[in-house]
XYZ file of C-alpha atoms in Angstrom:
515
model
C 0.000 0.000 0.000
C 1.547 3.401 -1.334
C 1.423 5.725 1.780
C 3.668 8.898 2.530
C 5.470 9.946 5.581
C 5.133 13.423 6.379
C 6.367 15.730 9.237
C 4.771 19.020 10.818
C 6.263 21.158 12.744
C 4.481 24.186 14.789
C 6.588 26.766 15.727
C 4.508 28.513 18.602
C 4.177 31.243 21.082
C 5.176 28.750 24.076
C 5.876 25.614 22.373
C 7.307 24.042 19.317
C 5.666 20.783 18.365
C 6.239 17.890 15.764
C 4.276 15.335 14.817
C 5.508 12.678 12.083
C 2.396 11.027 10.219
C 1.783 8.660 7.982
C -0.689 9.401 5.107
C -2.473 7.187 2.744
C -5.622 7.156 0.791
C -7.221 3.818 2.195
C -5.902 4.314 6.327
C -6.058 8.257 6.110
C -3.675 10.103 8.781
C -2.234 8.213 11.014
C 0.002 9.899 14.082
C 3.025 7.778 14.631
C 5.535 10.188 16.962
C 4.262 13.654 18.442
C 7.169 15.304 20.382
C 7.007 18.753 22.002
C 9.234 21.592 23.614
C 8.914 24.097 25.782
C 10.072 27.151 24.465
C 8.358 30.446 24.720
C 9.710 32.910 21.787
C 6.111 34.585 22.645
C 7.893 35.897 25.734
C 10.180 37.912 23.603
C 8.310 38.855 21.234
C 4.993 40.322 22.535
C 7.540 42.139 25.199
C 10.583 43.527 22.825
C 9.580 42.584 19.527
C 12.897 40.695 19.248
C 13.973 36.704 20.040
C 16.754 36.613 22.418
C 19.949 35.001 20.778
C 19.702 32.472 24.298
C 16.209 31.035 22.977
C 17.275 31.721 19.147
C 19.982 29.194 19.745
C 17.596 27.220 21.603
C 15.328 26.710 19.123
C 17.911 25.958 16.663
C 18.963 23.151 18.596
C 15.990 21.993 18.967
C 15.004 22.042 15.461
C 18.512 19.870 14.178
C 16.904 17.496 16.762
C 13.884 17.549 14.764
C 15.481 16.890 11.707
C 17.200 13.836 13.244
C 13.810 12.451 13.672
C 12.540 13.285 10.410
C 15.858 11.262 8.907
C 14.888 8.262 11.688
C 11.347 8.046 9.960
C 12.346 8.797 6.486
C 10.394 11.664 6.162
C 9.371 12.091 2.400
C 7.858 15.751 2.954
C 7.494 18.673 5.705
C 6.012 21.486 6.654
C 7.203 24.140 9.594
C 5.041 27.218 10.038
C 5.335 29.929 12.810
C 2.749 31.474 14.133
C 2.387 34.932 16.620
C 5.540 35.031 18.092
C 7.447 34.856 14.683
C 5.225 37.159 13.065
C 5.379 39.580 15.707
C 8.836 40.104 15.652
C 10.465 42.925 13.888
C 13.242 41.129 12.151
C 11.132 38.037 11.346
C 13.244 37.745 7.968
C 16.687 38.271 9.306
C 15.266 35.236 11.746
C 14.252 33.235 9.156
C 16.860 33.420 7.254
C 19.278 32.473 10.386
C 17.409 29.346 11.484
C 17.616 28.034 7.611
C 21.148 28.400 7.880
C 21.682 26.513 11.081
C 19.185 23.849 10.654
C 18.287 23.383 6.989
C 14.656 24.041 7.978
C 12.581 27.158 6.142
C 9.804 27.833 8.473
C 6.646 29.992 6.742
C 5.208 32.380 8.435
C 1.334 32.066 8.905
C -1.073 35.418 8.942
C -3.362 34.777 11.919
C -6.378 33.790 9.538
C -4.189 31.180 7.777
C -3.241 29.921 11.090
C -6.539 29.772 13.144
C -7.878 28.557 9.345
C -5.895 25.273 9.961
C -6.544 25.005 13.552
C -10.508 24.579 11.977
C -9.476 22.239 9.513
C -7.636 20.050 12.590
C -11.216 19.855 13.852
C -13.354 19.538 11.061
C -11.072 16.574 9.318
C -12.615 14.924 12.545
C -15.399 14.196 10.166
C -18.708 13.418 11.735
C -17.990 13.735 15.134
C -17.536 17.965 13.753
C -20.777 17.969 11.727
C -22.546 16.710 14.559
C -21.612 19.306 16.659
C -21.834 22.225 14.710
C -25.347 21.307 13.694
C -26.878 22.726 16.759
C -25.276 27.057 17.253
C -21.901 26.623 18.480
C -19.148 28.782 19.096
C -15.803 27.334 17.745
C -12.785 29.046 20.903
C -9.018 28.883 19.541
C -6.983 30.171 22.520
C -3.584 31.008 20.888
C -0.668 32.885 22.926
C -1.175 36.016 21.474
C -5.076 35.647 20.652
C -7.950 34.040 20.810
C -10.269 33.636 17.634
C -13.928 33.132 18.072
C -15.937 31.566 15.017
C -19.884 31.514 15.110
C -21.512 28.052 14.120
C -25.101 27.743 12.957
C -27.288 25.283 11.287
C -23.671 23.788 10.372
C -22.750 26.895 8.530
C -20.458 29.162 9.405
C -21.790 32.526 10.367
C -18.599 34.619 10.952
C -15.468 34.687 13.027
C -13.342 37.735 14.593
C -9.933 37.851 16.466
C -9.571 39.508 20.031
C -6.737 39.608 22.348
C -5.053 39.256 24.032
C -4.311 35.362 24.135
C -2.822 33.239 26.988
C 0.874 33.998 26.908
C 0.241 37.793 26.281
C -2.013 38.198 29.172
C 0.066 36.423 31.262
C 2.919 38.868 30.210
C 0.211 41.921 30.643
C -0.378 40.544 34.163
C 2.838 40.276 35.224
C 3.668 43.749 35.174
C 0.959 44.062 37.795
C 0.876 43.722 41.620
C -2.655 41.534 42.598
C -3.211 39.575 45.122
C -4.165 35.639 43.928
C -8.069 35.993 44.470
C -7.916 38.947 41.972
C -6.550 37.178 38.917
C -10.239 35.839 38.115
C -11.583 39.256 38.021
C -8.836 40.642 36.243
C -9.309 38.358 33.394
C -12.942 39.067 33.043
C -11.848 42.872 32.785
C -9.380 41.935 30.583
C -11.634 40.191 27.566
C -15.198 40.579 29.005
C -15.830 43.721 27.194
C -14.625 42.026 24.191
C -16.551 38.835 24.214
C -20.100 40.562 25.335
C -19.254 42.685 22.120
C -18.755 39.832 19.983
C -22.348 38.308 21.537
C -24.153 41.725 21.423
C -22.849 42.503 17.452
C -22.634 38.635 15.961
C -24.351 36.024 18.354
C -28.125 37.912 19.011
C -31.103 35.809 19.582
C -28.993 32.657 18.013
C -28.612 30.395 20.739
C -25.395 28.668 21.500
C -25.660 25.485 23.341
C -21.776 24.149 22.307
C -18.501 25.332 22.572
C -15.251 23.610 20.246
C -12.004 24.008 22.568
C -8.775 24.340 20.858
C -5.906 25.332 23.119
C -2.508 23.420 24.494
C -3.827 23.029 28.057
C -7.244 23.045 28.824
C -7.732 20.709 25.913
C -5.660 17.806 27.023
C -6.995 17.774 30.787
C -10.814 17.729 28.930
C -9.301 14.732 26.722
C -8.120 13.008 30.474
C -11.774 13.154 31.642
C -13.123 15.608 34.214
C -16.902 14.991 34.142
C -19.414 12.077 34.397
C -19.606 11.924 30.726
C -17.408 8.717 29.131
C -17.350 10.755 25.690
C -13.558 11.574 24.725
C -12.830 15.500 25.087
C -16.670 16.264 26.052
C -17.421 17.610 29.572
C -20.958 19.700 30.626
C -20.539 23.437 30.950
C -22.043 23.460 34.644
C -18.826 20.369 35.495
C -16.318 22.483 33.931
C -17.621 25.809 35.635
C -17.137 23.539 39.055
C -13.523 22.048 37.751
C -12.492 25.734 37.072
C -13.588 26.450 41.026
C -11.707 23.616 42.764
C -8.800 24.529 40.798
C -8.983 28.354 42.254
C -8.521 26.777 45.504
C -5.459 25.128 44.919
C -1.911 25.825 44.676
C 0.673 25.347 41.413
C 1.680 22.360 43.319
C -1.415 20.214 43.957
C -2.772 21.685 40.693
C 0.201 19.607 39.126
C 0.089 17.042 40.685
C -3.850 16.423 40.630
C -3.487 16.639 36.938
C -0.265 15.349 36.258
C 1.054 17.958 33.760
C 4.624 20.085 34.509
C 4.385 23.023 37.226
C 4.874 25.881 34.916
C 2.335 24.881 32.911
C -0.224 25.564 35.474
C -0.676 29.256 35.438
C -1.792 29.326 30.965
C -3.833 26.304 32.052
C -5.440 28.536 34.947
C -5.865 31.433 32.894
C -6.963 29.794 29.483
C -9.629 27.992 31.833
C -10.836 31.363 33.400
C -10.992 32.828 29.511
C -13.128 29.711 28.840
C -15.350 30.164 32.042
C -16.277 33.829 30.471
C -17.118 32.643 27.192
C -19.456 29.884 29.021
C -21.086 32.130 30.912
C -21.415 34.852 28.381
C -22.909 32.482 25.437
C -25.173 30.478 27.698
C -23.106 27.078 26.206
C -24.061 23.844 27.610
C -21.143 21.621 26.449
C -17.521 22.165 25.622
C -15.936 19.907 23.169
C -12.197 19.315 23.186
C -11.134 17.404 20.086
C -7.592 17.275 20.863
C -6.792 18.404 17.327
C -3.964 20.701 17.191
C -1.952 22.947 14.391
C 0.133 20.207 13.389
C -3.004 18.311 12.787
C -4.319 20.907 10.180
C -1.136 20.830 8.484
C -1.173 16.823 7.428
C -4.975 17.754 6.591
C -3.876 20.852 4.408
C -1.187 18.538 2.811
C -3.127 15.332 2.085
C -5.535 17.570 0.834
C -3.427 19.214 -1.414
C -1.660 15.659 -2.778
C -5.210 14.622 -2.870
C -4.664 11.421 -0.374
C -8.008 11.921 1.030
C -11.463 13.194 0.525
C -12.195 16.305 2.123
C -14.884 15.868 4.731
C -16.123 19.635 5.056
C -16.293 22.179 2.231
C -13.691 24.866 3.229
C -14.489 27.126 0.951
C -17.966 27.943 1.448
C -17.148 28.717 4.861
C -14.728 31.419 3.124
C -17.662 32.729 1.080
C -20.068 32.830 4.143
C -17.563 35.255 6.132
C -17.541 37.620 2.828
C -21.402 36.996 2.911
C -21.429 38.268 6.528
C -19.395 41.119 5.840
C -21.649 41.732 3.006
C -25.151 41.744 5.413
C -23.113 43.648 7.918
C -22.581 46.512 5.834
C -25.802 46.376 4.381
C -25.039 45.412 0.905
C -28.044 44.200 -0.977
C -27.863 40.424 -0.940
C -30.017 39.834 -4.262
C -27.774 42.341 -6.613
C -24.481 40.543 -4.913
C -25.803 37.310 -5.865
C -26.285 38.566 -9.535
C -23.201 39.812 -9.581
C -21.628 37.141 -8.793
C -23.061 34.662 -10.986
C -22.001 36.859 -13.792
C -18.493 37.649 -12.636
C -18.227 33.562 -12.340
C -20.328 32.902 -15.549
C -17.355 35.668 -17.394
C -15.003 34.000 -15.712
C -15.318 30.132 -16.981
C -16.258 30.958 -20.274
C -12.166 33.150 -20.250
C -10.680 30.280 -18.589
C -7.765 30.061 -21.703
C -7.473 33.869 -21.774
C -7.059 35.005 -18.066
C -5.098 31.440 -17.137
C -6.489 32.337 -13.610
C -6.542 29.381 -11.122
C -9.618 27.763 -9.326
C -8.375 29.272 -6.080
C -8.370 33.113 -7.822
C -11.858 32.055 -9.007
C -13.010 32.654 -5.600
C -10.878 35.431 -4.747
C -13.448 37.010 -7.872
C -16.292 35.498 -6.140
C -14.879 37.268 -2.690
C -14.544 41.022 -4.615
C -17.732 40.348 -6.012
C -19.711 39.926 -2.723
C -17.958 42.798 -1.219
C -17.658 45.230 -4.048
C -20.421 47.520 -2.537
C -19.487 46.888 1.157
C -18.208 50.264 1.368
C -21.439 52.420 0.256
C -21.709 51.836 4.175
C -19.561 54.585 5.030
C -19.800 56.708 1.782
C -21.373 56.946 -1.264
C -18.903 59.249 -2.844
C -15.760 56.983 -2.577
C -17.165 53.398 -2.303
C -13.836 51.429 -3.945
C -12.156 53.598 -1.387
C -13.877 52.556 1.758
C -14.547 49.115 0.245
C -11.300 48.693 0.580
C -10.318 49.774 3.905
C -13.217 47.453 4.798
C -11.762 44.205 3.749
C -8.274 44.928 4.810
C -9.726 45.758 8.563
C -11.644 42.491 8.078
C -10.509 38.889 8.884
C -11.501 36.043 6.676
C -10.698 32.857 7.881
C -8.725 30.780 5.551
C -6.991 33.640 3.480
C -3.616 35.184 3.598
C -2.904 38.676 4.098
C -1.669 38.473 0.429
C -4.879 37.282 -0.901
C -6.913 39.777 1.255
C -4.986 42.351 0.019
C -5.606 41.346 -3.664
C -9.421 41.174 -2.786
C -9.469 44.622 -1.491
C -7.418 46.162 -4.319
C -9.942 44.440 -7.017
C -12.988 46.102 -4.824
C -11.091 49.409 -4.924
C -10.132 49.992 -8.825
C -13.646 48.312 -9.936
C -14.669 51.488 -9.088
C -11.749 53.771 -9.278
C -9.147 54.862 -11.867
C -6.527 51.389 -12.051
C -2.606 52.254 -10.205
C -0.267 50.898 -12.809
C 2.737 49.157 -10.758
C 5.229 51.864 -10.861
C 2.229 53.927 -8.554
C 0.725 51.009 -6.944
C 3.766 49.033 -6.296
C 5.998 51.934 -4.472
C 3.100 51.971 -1.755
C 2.776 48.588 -1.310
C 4.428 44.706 -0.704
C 2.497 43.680 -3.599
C 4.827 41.507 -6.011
C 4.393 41.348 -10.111
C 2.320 38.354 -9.995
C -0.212 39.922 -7.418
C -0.311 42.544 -9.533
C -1.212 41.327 -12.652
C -3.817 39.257 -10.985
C -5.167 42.370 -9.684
C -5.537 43.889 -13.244
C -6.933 40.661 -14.607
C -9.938 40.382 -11.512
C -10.761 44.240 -11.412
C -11.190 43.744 -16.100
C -13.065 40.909 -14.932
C -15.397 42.805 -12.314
C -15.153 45.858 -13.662
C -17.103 44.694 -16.797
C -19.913 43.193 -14.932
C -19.934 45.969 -12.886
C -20.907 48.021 -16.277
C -23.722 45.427 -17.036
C -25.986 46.907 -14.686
C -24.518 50.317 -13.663
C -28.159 51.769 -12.686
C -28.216 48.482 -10.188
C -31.897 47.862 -11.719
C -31.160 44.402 -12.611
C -33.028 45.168 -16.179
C -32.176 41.571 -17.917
C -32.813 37.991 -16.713
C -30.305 36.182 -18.509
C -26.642 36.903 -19.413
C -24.875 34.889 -22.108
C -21.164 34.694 -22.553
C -18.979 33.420 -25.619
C -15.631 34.032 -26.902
C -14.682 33.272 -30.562
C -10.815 34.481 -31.750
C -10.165 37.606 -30.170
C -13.971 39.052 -29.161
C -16.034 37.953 -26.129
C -19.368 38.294 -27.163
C -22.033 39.589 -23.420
C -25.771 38.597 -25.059
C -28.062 40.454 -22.216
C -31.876 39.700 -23.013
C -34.391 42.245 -21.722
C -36.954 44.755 -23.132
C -35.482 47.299 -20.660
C -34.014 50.615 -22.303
C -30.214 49.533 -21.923
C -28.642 53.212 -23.061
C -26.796 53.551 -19.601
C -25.373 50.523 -19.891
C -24.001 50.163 -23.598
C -22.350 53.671 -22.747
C -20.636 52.603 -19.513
C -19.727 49.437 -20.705
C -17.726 51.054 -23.493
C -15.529 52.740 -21.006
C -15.048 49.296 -18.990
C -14.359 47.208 -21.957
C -11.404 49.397 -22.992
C -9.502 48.395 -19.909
C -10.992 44.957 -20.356
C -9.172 44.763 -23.506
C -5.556 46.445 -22.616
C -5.674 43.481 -20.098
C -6.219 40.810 -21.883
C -5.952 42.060 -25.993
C -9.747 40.374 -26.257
C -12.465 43.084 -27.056
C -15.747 42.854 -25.241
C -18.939 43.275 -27.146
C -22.759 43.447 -25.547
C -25.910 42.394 -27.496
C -29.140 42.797 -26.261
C -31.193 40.728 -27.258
C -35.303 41.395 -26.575
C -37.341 39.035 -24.629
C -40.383 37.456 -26.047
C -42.400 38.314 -22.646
């Protein structure tokens, strides 16, 4: 049987982690080592911005241990991202580039969305144990070091998701510049993210009721897999048991806390505090169950990769839970849902029929899909520069399973549908953006801009929208009855940067109904 072995490595804010798996398309993912060091970088690097050259050559060593491991297995492929503490730290690159030198590993750098994207795939390649859950409203908790990322569940759909800090290493650091007495520290966390998480129930939970929570963090997680309630379910524990195990554990020292639990001393102060972060969100969501799936980064990554080499069947559709963030952006701004739907389909229907011309790829497909839901996001805040503020809007605005790169792309495309295009030697002195980014840009915003010009008076005059390309014209067949003067003139303009993009001249037809 043909299986690969692959190796993951998470470089995190307190820990770095490697599991070696073994990944076929009859037996799945199997975990065959899973070994883990203490190291927190997220020390550093919330508090200077800079890794100390003591745990830089720390981690080093650690990592030529990992690669040791890799040889022992025969590891055919890896993957070693870093997470907050990396990306918070000022010379990231410089880092990088040092750790590759002395250990032959290159380590990626995950944006938070990318990261807390795989944490959800860890759980959801759990299959139907996940669907179960998220069929009733549930709130999905990642407690990271730095942050903690809250995703709303319901009716199995995902409704949106938003970031607040800090996480459990940073407010340990944030505390320990304080003097408190011990029987403070639960209030002092509540003050710390209570505002935060009775905004993010006020603005995104409502009347939606949420009877379960999903629990993935490094500590509370693995005492819930242990077993502290009546139920014999793996992971699962009632909300009012947990509430009780979170008050015996008040009353006890770092000591007996340890040794009740069995887990290393330091460890119990983030297991203390991500428990009294949990015991708010239970409290302030009304949940009834907590789930901990034991899934964990490194778990996502095999996922992402046997995904990717197509070893396995993917048990969740990951993208539409992309689309429904961009869809709740969409309702939160107030963007009329029937004219982004039409808008869409077109942008998609122009799209496929180009597929030869724009040699886009299935992911920028959606990254179309994303500019078209969110192209009129920013009429919220004005309706004299709406590319403008459509922008700002989806670069303040987390979507779960896309880079910064690719939100960046999505809220240039939003921005020059609507507003004179930056050539590169203007657009690229002001931003990161590299050539291929770019051009992508340019071909989306021809690509939106043109459907944009199909129904500039947003009176959705036509029903049905045919597209077809023959040599070097792309033929747009509208049929309606409607006066269509407005839009043959605007779509002039459109289709002349429509054709320095892609040297294919757009043509519309109307063509009149027989209603």
């Amino acid at each position: 049987m043909a299986y690969k072995t692959f190796a993951a490595i998470d470089v995190g804010s307190y820990e770095l982690a490697m599991k070696v798996f073994e990944i076929s398309s009859k037996n799945g993912i199997r975990e065959i080592d899973y070994v883990r060091h203490r190291i927190e970088l997220g020390t550093d690097s919330y508090l200077t911005g800079k890794i100390s050259n003591e745990r830089m050559d720390e981690l080093c060593r650690i990592l030529r241990e990992y690669t040791e491991i890799m040889k022992s297995y025969k590891v055919e492929d890896y993957r070693a991202y870093g997470t907050s503490a990396i990306r918070e730290t000022k010379n990231s690159i410089i880092l990088l580039d040092q750790i590759h030198a002395r250990t032959g590993i290159r380590i990626e750098v995950l944006s938070n969305s990318e990261q807390r994207f795989l944490d959800y795939k860890s759980v959801a390649s759990k299959g139907l144990a996940f669907q179960k859950v998220i069929e009733k409203g549930t709130a999905f908790i990642d407690i990271g070091g730095g942050s903690i990322q809250i995703s709303l569940f319901d009716k199995d759909s995902l409704v949106t998701t938003q970031n607040i800090r800090p996480g459990v290493l940073r407010m340990r650091e944030e505390l320990g510049s304080l003097s408190y007495r011990t029987y403070q520290l639960e209030e002092l966390v509540e003050e710390l993210i209570g505002d935060s998480i009775q905004s993010f129930r006020d603005n995104f939970v409502g009347n939606r009721v949420i009877q379960n929570i999903i629990l993935v963090d490094d500590y509370v997680s693995l005492i819930l897999q242990k077993g502290i309630g009546d139920t014999n379910k793996k992971g699962h524990v009632d909300a009012t048991e947990f509430l009780e195990f979170v008050r015996k554990l008040k009353q006890k020292k770092s000591q007996e806390i340890a040794s009740a639990l069995g887990i290393p001393e330091e460890n119990t102060s983030l297991l203390y505090l991500s428990a009294l972060m949990l015991r708010n969100m239970i409290k302030t969501f009304g949940a009834e169950m907590v789930w901990a799936p034991g899934a964990s980064l490194c778990d996502g990554m095999a996922y992402e990769y046997a995904q990717k080499n197509k070893l396995l069947v993917d048990s969740h559709n990951f993208e539409q839970d992309i689309l429904a963030c961009a869809w709740d952006i969409n309702r939160r701004y107030q963007g009329n849902e029937r004219k982004s739907r039409e808008r869409e389909q077109m942008a998609l229907n122009l799209f496929d029929h180009m597929k030869k011309a724009h040699g886009l790829s299935k992911r920028d497909r959606l990254l179309l899909r994303l500019a078209a839901i969110l192209d009129e996001c920013g009429q919220y805040i004005s309706l004299t520069s709406v590319g403008e503020s459509s922008y700002n809007i989806v670069m303040a605005t987390e979507m779960i399973g896309l880079s910064h790169l690719e939100r960046e792309i999505v809220a240039n495309v939003v921005k020059y549908a609507r507003m004179p295009f930056e050539y590169y030697d203007t657009l690229g002195c002001r931003t990161t953006l590299d050539k291929e980014s770019y051009l992508k840009i340019a071909k989306l915003t021809a690509l939106l801009r043109l459907v944009n010009a199909l129904d500039i008076s947003r009176e959705q005059k036509f029903d049905n929208v045919k597209v077809a390309w023959k040599d070097d014209i792309v033929t747009i067949t509208v049929e309606t009855n409607a006066d269509m003067t407005l839009e043959f003139g605007f779509f002039k303009q459109n289709a002349d940067f429509f054709e320095e993009v892609f040297s294919i001249k757009p043509v519309i037809k109307q063509k009149k109904s027989n209603i």
